[in-house]
Structure formats: C-alpha cells, structure tokens
PDB file of C-alpha atoms and ligand atoms in Angstrom:
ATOM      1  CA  UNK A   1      18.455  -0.725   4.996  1.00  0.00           C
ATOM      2  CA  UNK A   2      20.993   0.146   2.133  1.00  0.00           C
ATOM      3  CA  UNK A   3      22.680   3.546   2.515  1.00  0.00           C
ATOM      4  CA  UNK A   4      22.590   3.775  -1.176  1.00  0.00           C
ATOM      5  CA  UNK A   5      19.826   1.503  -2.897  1.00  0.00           C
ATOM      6  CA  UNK A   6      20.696   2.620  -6.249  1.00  0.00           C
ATOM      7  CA  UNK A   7      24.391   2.431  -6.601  1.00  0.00           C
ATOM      8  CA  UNK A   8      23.698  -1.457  -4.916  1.00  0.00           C
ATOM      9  CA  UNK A   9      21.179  -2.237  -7.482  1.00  0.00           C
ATOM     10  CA  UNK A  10      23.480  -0.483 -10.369  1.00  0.00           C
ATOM     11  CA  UNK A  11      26.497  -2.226  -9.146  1.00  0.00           C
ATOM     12  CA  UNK A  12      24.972  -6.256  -8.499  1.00  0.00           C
ATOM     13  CA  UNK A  13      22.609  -6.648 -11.686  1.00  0.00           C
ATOM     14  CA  UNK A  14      23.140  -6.070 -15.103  1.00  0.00           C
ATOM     15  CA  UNK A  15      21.015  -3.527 -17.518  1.00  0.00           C
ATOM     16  CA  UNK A  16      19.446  -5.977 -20.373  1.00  0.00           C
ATOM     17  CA  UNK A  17      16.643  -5.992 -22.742  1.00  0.00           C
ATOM     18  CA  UNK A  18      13.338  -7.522 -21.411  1.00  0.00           C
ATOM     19  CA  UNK A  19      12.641 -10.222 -23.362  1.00  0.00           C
ATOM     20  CA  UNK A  20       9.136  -9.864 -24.923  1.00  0.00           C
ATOM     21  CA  UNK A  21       9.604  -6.217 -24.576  1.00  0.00           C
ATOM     22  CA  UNK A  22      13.598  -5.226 -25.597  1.00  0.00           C
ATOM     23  CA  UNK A  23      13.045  -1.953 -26.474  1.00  0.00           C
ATOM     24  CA  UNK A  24      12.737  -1.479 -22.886  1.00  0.00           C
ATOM     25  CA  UNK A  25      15.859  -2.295 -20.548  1.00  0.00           C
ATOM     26  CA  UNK A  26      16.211  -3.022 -16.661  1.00  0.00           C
ATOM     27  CA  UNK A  27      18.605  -3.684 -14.160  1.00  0.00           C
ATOM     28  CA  UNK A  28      17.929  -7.328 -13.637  1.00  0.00           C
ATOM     29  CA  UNK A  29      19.900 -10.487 -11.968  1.00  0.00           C
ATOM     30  CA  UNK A  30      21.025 -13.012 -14.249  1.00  0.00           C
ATOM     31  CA  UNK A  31      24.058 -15.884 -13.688  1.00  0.00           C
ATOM     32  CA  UNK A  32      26.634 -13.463 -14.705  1.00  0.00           C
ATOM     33  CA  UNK A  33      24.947 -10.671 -11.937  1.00  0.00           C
ATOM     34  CA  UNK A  34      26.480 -10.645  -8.013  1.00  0.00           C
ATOM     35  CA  UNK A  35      23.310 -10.593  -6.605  1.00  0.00           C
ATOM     36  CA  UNK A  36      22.154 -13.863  -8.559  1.00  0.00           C
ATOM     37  CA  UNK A  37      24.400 -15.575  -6.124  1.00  0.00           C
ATOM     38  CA  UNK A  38      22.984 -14.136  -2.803  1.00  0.00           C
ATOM     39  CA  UNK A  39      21.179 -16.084  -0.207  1.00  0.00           C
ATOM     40  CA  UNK A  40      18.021 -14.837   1.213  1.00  0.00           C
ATOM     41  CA  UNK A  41      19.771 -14.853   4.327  1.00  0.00           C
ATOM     42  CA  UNK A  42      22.915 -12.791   3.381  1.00  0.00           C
ATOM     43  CA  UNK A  43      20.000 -10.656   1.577  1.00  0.00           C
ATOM     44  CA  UNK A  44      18.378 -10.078   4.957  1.00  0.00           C
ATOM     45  CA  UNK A  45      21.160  -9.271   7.016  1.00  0.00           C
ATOM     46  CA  UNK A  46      21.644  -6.437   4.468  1.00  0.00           C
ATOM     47  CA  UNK A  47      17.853  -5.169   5.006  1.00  0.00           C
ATOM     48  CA  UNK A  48      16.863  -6.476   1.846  1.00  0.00           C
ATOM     49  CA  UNK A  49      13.636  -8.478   1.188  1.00  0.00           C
ATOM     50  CA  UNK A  50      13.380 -11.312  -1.650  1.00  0.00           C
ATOM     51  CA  UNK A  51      14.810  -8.758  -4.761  1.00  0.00           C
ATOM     52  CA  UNK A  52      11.544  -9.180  -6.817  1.00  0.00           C
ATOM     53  CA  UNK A  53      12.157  -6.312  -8.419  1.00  0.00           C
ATOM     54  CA  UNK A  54      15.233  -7.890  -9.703  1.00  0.00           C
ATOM     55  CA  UNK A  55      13.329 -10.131 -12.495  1.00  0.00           C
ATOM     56  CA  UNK A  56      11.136  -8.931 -15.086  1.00  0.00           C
ATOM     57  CA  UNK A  57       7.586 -11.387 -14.056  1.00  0.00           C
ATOM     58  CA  UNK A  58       5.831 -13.017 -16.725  1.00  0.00           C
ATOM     59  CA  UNK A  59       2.715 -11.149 -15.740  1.00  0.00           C
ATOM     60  CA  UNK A  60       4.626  -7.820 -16.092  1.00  0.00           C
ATOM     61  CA  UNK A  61       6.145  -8.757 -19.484  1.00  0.00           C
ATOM     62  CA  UNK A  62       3.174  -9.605 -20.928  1.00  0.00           C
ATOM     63  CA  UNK A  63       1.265  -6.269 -19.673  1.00  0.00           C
ATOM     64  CA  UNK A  64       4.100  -4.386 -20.734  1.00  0.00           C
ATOM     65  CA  UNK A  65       3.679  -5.866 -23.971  1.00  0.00           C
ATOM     66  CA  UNK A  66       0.209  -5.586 -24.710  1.00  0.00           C
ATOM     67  CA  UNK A  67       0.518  -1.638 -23.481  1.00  0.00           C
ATOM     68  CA  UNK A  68       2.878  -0.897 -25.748  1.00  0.00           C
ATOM     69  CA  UNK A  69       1.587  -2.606 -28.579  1.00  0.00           C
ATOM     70  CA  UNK A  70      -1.965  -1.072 -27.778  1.00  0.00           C
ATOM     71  CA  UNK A  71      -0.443   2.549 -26.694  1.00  0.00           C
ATOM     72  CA  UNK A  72      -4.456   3.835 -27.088  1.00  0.00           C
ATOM     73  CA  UNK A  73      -5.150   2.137 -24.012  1.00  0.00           C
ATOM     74  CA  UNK A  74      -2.896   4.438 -21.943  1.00  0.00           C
ATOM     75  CA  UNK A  75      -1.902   7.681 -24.504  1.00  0.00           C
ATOM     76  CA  UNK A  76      -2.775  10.342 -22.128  1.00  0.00           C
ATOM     77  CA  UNK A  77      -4.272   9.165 -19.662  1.00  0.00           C
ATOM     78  CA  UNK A  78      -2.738   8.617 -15.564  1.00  0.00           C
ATOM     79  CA  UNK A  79      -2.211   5.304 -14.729  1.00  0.00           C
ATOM     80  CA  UNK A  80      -1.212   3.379 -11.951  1.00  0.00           C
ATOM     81  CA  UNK A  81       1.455   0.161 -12.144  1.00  0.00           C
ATOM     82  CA  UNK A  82       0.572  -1.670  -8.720  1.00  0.00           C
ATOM     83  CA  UNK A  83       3.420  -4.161  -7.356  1.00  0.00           C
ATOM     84  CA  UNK A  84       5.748  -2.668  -9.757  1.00  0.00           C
ATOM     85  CA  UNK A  85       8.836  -4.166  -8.709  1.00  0.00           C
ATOM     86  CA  UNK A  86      11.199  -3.148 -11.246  1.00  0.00           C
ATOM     87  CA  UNK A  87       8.476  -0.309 -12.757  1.00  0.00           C
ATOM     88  CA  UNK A  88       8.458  -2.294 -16.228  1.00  0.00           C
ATOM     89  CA  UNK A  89       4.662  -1.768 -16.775  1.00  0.00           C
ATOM     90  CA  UNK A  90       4.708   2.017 -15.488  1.00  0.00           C
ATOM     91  CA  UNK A  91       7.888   2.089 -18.233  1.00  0.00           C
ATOM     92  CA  UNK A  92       5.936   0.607 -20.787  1.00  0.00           C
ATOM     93  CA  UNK A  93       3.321   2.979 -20.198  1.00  0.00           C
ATOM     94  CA  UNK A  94       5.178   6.388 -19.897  1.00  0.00           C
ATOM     95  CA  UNK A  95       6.518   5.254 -23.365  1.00  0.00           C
ATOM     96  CA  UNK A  96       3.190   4.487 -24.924  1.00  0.00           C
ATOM     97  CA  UNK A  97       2.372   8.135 -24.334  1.00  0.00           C
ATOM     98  CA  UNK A  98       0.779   7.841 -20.801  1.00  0.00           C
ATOM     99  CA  UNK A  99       0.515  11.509 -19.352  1.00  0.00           C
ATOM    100  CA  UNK A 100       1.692  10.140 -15.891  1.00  0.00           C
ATOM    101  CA  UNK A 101       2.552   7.303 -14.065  1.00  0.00           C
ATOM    102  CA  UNK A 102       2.177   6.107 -10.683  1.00  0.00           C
ATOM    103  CA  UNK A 103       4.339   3.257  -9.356  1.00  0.00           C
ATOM    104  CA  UNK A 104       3.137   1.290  -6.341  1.00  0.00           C
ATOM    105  CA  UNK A 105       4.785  -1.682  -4.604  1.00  0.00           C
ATOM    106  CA  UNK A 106       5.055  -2.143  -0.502  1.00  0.00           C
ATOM    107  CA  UNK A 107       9.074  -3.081  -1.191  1.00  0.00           C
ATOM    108  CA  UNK A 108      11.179   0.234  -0.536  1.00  0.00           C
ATOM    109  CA  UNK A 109      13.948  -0.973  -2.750  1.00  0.00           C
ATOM    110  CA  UNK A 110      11.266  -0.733  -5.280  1.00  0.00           C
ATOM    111  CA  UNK A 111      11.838   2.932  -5.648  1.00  0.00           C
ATOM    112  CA  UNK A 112      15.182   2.981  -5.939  1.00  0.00           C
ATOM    113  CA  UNK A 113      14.512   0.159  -8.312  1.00  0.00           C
ATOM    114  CA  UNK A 114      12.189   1.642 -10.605  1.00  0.00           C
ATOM    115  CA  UNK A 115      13.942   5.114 -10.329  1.00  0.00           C
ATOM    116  CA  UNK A 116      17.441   3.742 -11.994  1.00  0.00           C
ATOM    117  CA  UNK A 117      14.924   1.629 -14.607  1.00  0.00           C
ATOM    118  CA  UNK A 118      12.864   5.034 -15.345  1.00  0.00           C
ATOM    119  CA  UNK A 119      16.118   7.052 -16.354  1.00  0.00           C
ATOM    120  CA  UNK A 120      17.606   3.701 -18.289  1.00  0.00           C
ATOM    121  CA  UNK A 121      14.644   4.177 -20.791  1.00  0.00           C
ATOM    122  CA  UNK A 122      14.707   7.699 -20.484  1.00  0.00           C
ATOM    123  CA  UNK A 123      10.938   8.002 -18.843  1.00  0.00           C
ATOM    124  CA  UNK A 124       9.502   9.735 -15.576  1.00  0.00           C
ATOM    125  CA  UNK A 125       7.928   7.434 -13.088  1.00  0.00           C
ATOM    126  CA  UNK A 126       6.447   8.471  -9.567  1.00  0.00           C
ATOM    127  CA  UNK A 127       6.587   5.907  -6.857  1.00  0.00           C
ATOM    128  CA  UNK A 128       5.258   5.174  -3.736  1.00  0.00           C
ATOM    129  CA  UNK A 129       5.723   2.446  -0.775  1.00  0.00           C
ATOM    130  CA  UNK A 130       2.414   2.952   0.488  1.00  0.00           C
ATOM    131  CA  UNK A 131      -0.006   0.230   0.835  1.00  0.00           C
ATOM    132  CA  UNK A 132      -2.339   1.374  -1.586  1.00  0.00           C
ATOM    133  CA  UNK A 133      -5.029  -1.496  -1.450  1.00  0.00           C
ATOM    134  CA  UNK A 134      -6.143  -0.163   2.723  1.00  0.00           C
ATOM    135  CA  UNK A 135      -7.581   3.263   1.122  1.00  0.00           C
ATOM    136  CA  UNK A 136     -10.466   3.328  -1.964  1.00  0.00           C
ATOM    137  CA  UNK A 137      -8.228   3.137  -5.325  1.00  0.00           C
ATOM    138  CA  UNK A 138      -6.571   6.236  -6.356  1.00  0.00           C
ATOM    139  CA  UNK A 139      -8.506   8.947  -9.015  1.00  0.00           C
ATOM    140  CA  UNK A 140      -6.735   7.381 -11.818  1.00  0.00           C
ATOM    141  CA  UNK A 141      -7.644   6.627 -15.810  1.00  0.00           C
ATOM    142  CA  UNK A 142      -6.052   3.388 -15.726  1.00  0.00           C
ATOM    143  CA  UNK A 143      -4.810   0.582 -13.410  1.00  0.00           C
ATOM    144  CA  UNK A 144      -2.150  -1.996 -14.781  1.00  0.00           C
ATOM    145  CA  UNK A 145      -1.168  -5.223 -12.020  1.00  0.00           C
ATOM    146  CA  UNK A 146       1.835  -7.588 -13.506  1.00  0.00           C
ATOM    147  CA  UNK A 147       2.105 -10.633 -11.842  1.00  0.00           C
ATOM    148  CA  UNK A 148      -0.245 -10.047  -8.718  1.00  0.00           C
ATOM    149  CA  UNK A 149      -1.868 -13.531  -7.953  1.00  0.00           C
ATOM    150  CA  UNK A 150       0.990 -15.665  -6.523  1.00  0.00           C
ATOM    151  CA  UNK A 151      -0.091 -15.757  -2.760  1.00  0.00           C
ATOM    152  CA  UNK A 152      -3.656 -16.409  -1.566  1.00  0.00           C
ATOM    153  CA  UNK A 153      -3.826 -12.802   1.049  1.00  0.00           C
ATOM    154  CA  UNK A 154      -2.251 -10.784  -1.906  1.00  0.00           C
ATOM    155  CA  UNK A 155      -4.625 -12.029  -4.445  1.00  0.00           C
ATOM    156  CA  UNK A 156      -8.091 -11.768  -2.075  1.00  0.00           C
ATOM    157  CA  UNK A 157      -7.451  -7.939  -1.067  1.00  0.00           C
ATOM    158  CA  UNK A 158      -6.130  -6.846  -4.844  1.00  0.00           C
ATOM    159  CA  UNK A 159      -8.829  -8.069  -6.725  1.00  0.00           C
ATOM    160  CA  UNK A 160     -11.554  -6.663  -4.590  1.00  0.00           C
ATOM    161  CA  UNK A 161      -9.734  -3.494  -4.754  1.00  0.00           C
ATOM    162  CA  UNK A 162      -9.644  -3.625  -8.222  1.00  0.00           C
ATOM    163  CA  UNK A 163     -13.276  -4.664  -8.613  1.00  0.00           C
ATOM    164  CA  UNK A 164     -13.825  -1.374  -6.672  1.00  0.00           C
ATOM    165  CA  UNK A 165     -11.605   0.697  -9.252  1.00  0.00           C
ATOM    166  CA  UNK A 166     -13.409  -0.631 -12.154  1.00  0.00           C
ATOM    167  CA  UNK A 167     -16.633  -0.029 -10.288  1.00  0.00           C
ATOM    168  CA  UNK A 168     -15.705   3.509  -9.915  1.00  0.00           C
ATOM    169  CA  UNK A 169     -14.913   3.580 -13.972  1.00  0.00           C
ATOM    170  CA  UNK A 170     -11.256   2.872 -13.916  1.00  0.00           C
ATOM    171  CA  UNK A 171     -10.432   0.414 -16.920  1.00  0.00           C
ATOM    172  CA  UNK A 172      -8.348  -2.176 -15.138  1.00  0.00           C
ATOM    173  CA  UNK A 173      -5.674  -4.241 -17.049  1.00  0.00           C
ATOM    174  CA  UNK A 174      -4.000  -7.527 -15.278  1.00  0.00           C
ATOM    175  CA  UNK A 175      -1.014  -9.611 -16.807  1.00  0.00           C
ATOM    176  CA  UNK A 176      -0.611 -13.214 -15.462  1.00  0.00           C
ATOM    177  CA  UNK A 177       1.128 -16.006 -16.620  1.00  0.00           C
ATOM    178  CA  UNK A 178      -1.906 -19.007 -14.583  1.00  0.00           C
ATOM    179  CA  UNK A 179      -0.967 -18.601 -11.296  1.00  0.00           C
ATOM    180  CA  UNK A 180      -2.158 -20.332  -8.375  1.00  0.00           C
ATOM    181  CA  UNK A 181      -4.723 -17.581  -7.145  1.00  0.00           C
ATOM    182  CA  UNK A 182      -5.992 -15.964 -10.419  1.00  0.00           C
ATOM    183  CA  UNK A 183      -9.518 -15.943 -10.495  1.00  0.00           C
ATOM    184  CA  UNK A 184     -11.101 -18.874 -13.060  1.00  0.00           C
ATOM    185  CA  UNK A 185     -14.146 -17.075 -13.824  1.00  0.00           C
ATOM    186  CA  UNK A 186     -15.029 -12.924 -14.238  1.00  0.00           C
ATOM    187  CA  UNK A 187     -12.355 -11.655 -16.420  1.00  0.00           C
ATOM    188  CA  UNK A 188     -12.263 -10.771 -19.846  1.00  0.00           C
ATOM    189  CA  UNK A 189      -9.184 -12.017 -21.711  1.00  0.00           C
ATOM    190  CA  UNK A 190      -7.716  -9.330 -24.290  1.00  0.00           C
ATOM    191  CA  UNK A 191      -4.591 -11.487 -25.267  1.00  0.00           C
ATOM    192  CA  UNK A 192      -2.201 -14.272 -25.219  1.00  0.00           C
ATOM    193  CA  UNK A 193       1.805 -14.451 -24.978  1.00  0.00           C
ATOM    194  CA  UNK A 194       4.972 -17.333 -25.015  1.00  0.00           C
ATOM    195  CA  UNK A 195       6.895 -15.401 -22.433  1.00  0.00           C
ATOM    196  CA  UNK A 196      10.410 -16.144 -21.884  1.00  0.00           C
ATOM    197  CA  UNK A 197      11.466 -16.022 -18.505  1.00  0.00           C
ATOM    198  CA  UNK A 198      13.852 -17.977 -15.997  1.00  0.00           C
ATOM    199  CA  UNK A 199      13.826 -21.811 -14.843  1.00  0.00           C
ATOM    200  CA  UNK A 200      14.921 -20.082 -10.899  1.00  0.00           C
ATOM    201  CA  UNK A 201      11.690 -18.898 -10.960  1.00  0.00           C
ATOM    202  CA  UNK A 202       9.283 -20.904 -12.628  1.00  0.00           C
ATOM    203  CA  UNK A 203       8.933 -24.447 -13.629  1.00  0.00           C
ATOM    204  CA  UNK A 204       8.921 -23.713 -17.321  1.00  0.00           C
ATOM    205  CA  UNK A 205      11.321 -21.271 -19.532  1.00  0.00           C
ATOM    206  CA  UNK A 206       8.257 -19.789 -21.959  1.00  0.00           C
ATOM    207  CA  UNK A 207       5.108 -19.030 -20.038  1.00  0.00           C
ATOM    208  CA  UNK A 208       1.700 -18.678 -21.548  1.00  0.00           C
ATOM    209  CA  UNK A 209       0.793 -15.216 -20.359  1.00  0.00           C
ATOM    210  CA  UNK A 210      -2.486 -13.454 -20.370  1.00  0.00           C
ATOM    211  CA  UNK A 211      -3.692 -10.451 -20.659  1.00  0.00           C
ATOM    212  CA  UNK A 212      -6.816  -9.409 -19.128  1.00  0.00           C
ATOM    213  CA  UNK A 213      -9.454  -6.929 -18.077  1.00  0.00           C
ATOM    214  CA  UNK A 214     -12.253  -6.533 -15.825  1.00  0.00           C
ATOM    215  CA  UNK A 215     -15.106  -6.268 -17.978  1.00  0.00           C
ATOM    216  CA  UNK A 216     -18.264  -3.440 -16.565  1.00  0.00           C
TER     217      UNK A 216
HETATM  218  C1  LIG B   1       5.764 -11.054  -8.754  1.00  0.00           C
HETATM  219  S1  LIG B   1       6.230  -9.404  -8.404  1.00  0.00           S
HETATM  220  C2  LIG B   1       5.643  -8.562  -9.865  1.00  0.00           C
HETATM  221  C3  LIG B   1       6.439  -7.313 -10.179  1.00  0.00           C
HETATM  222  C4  LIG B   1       6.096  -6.646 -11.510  1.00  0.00           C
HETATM  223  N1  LIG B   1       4.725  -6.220 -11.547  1.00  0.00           N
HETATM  224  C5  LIG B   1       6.402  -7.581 -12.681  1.00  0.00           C
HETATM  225  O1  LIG B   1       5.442  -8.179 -13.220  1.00  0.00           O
HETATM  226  O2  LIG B   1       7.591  -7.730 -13.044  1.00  0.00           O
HETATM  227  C6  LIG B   1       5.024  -8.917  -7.192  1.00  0.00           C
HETATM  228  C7  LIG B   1       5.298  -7.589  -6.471  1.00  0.00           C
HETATM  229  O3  LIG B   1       4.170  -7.299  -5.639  1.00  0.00           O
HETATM  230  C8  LIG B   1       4.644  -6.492  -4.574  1.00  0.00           C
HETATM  231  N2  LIG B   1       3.595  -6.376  -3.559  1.00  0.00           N
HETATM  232  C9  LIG B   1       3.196  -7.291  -2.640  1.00  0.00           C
HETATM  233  N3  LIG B   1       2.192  -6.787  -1.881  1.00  0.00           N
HETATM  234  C10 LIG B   1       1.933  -5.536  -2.345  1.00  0.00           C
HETATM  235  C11 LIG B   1       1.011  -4.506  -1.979  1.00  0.00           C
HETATM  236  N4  LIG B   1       0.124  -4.647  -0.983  1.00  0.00           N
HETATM  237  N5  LIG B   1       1.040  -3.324  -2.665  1.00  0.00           N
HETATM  238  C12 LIG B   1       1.934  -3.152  -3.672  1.00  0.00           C
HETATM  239  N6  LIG B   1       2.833  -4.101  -4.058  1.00  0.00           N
HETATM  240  C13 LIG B   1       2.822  -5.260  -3.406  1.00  0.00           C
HETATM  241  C14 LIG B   1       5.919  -7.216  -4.181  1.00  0.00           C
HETATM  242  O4  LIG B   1       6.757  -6.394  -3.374  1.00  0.00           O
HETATM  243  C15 LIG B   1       6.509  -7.554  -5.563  1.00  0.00           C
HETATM  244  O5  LIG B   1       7.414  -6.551  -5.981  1.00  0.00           O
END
C-alpha cells in the first residue's frame, strides 16, 4: 500500500473539468498524466488495484449531471454515492445542497481519492471502504450508484440491495451508460445523456447514458 495515497494521486493525474459536469473538477489520468502510462502490473507491485477512481465513468457523469441539474432531489437530504471511485456523484451532491454525504467504494485508494476531489471543489465528503452491500442499506434519504453494472457478481448483489433500500423508502437513483448487466426490465428512466468519455475505456467516445430510478 502507498505511504501517501494522496500526494501519489496529486502528483500522477491531472485536476480537469468533468466533461458533462465542468463545474466540478477531479484528479483524473489522461495521455499527458504519469499514471496513464502504468501497467497493471507495475500498478500492483505498488499495492494498487485497477485506478478506477482515476476516470470519471459514464454512469457517474451522467448521475452527477442529472443531480445537479435536479438539486431538489438531494437539497437536504443524506445520501449515499456507492462505488464512488473518484466521489464525483457524492461531489455533485454536496454541491446541490445535500446535508451530507456518504462515499462508499471497497477500493482504499478511493478515500484518498475522493478526499483530494472533495477539497478541489471545495465540498465535505465522508468515506468508507466497507462493503456496504453484506449489511441491510444504511438509514439514508437517498442512494446514488454511477456506473455499477459492469460485472455479473457486482451487478446481482447491488441491485437486490438496492431493491431492499427502496423497499425500505429510500429513493434510489442509478446512472449507466447500457452495460452488460443492467437490468432490461423494472426501472424507471428519468433521463438521457451524449456523454463524453475515453476510447481506453469504452468502445465509443460519447456514450448514451441513462438515468434511472427504482420506481415503488
Ligand atoms: C466503474 S467504477 C464507477 C465509479 C464512479 N461511480 C463513477 O461513475 O465514476 C465502479 C466502482 O465500483 C467499486 N466497487 C466494486 N465493488 C464494490 C462494492 N462491493 N462496494 C462499493 N464499491 C464497489 C470499484 O472499486 C469501482 O471504484
């Protein structure tokens, strides 16, 4: 593990707007960014796991997007960004006038990732490493998953968990730009985006990105 998780992340990406949300900024990899060039391997040897917090996902851009366009979704209230990587939506929220937000993702260089992306834009975000999704949801207003459907386990355990929040009243909000394991069928979809993102990641630059909600 890295002695100092936030000077590595300050010093090998590069603090830029997020593309379909620039008034927020993260540290992110791009060409011009050291850690663009790392292998997975050379990653590993250094403790670190595939850097997803180092891209802003479709899913998350588009969640971020819709919150802060729709700030009466979270104004107030305590919500929860689960798999946060970088902590976009939990930024987006905090500066829609959420009361409080929770960060969750199982990645520890998460927290060091969203804590240098909280202060960037000037916001408070908690965090946690805990696997949230093997205890009931958390007492919270609001739940907001970027990006959460891109491996079959993932996808089975998160959306039963979240069928349980909204069963317990939570309003649940999920971003996701069609991947492989999103559900076809028992969603409501609130709205649409052309999200820019990167060809290293995807198989298209702009990526038609939903917004969604689990209906009562
Ligand atoms: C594709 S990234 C999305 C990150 C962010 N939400 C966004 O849209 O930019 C998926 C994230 O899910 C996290 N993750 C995987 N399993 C998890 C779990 N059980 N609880 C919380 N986060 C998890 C990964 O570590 C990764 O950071």
């Amino acid at each position: 593990m890295l002695d100092d998780p936030e000077a590595f992340i300050r010093e090998n990406t590069a603090l830029q707007p997020v593309p379909h949300a620039p008034e927020i900024r993260l540290y992110v990899a791009d060409e011009i960014t050291p850690i663009w060039k790392m292998t997975e391997d050379a990653l590993g040897a250094m403790g670190i796991s595939p850097p997803f917090w180092a891209f802003a996902w479709a899913g998350g851009q588009a969640l971020a997007r819709y919150v802060l366009d729709h700030p009466e979704m979270v104004a107030g209230q305590t919500v929860l960004d689960f798999a946060a990587g970088s902590g976009l939506v939990a930024i987006a929220a905090m500066k829609a006038g959420a009361a409080r937000a929770l960060a969750c993702d199982v990645d520890p260089i998460c927290r060091a990732a969203i804590a240098v992306n909280a202060e960037a834009n000037g916001v408070v975000v908690e965090s946690t490493i805990d696997d949230l999704l093997d205890r009931p949801p958390p007492k919270v207003d609001v739940i907001l998953a970027g990006d959460i459907c891109y491996e079959k386990t993932l996808s089975d355990r998160v959306l039963k968990w979240l069928q349980a929040a909204r069963a317990a009243g939570v309003t649940v909000l999920i971003g996701d730009p069609g991947r492989t394991y999103f559900p076809k069928s028992g969603l409501e979809q609130l709205a649409q985006y052309e999200v820019r993102t990167t060809r290293e990641l995807e198989d298209y630059e702009i990526k038609r990105t939903g917004v969604w909600t689990l209906p009562d």
